Amino acid sequence: MKREFINLARMGKSITEWIINIMSSKKNVDYKLQRILDHNQRLREQLDLPRVRVSQASSMLIKYVQTTKDYLVPSVWGPAGPADPFVTKGGISCGGCLIS
């Protein structure tokens, strides 16, 4: 450490500048360490997520689409019945945009 200070003195730097350099480099190292620890934590959280094979996810999606009625596609499911949540109440239009 004494040798480093002597070298700094030869370059015209004061001990204050030397201490500031050491402190700022320590802050950078601390910041990098914190970023690495945060990234490691996110990776651990992702590792804990449940995984599903693509083939299984595809079959689940196909089953959902085939069994869930889509009221907005009457050509596939037929006319909407009284359980349609998108039908207007009492068959009366609730207004809308009138362009003249």
XYZ file of C-alpha atoms in Angstrom:
100
model
C 0.000 0.000 0.000
C 2.865 2.334 0.790
C 4.396 1.575 -2.590
C 1.091 2.438 -4.309
C 0.963 5.763 -2.495
C 4.538 6.552 -3.529
C 3.622 5.774 -7.143
C 0.576 8.021 -6.868
C 2.694 10.797 -5.393
C 5.009 10.567 -8.385
C 1.998 10.938 -10.701
C 0.908 14.049 -8.804
C -2.110 12.552 -7.041
C -2.895 13.278 -3.439
C -3.861 10.745 -0.798
C -7.421 12.089 -0.956
C -7.676 11.220 -4.647
C -6.199 7.815 -3.909
C -8.792 7.144 -1.178
C -11.597 8.348 -3.462
C -10.407 5.949 -6.169
C -10.390 3.038 -3.716
C -13.841 3.947 -2.346
C -15.399 4.319 -5.803
C -13.925 1.019 -6.962
C -15.344 -0.631 -3.808
C -18.769 0.855 -4.616
C -18.533 -0.543 -8.135
C -17.616 -3.969 -6.812
C -20.467 -3.836 -4.272
C -22.888 -2.766 -7.008
C -21.777 -5.585 -9.314
C -22.064 -8.103 -6.484
C -25.586 -6.897 -5.686
C -26.591 -7.201 -9.352
C -25.222 -10.744 -9.503
C -27.052 -11.704 -6.293
C -30.320 -10.229 -7.617
C -29.918 -12.075 -10.906
C -29.185 -15.298 -9.034
C -32.353 -14.837 -6.973
C -34.460 -14.321 -10.120
C -32.968 -17.469 -11.639
C -33.833 -19.444 -8.486
C -37.434 -18.169 -8.676
C -37.663 -19.260 -12.315
C -36.286 -22.658 -11.396
C -39.169 -23.135 -8.931
C -41.837 -22.473 -11.595
C -43.806 -25.554 -12.641
C -42.827 -26.843 -16.084
C -45.139 -28.413 -18.665
C -44.040 -30.243 -21.789
C -45.046 -28.626 -25.086
C -47.059 -31.672 -26.128
C -48.997 -31.570 -22.855
C -49.589 -27.814 -23.122
C -50.808 -28.255 -26.713
C -53.275 -30.959 -25.749
C -54.535 -28.853 -22.820
C -55.052 -25.883 -25.155
C -56.884 -28.008 -27.744
C -59.139 -29.474 -25.033
C -59.920 -25.990 -23.675
C -60.786 -24.618 -27.123
C -63.017 -27.596 -27.914
C -64.918 -27.524 -24.613
C -65.227 -23.798 -23.916
C -68.073 -22.137 -25.795
C -67.140 -18.915 -27.550
C -70.246 -16.763 -27.929
C -68.503 -14.469 -30.378
C -68.200 -17.266 -32.986
C -71.817 -18.329 -33.643
C -70.865 -20.116 -36.884
C -69.132 -22.784 -34.791
C -71.279 -22.910 -31.642
C -74.689 -21.926 -33.024
C -76.846 -18.981 -31.969
C -76.261 -17.458 -28.579
C -78.569 -18.583 -25.835
C -79.744 -16.860 -22.655
C -76.456 -17.720 -20.934
C -74.569 -15.472 -23.361
C -72.895 -12.769 -21.261
C -72.499 -10.546 -24.332
C -76.185 -10.290 -25.250
C -77.909 -7.017 -24.354
C -80.405 -7.111 -21.511
C -83.991 -7.648 -22.681
C -82.981 -7.561 -26.337
C -82.906 -3.757 -26.259
C -79.918 -2.023 -27.725
C -77.958 -0.086 -25.182
C -77.161 2.646 -27.664
C -74.027 3.041 -29.589
C -72.562 5.188 -32.266
C -74.873 6.637 -34.900
C -73.164 7.947 -37.990
C -75.247 10.137 -40.271
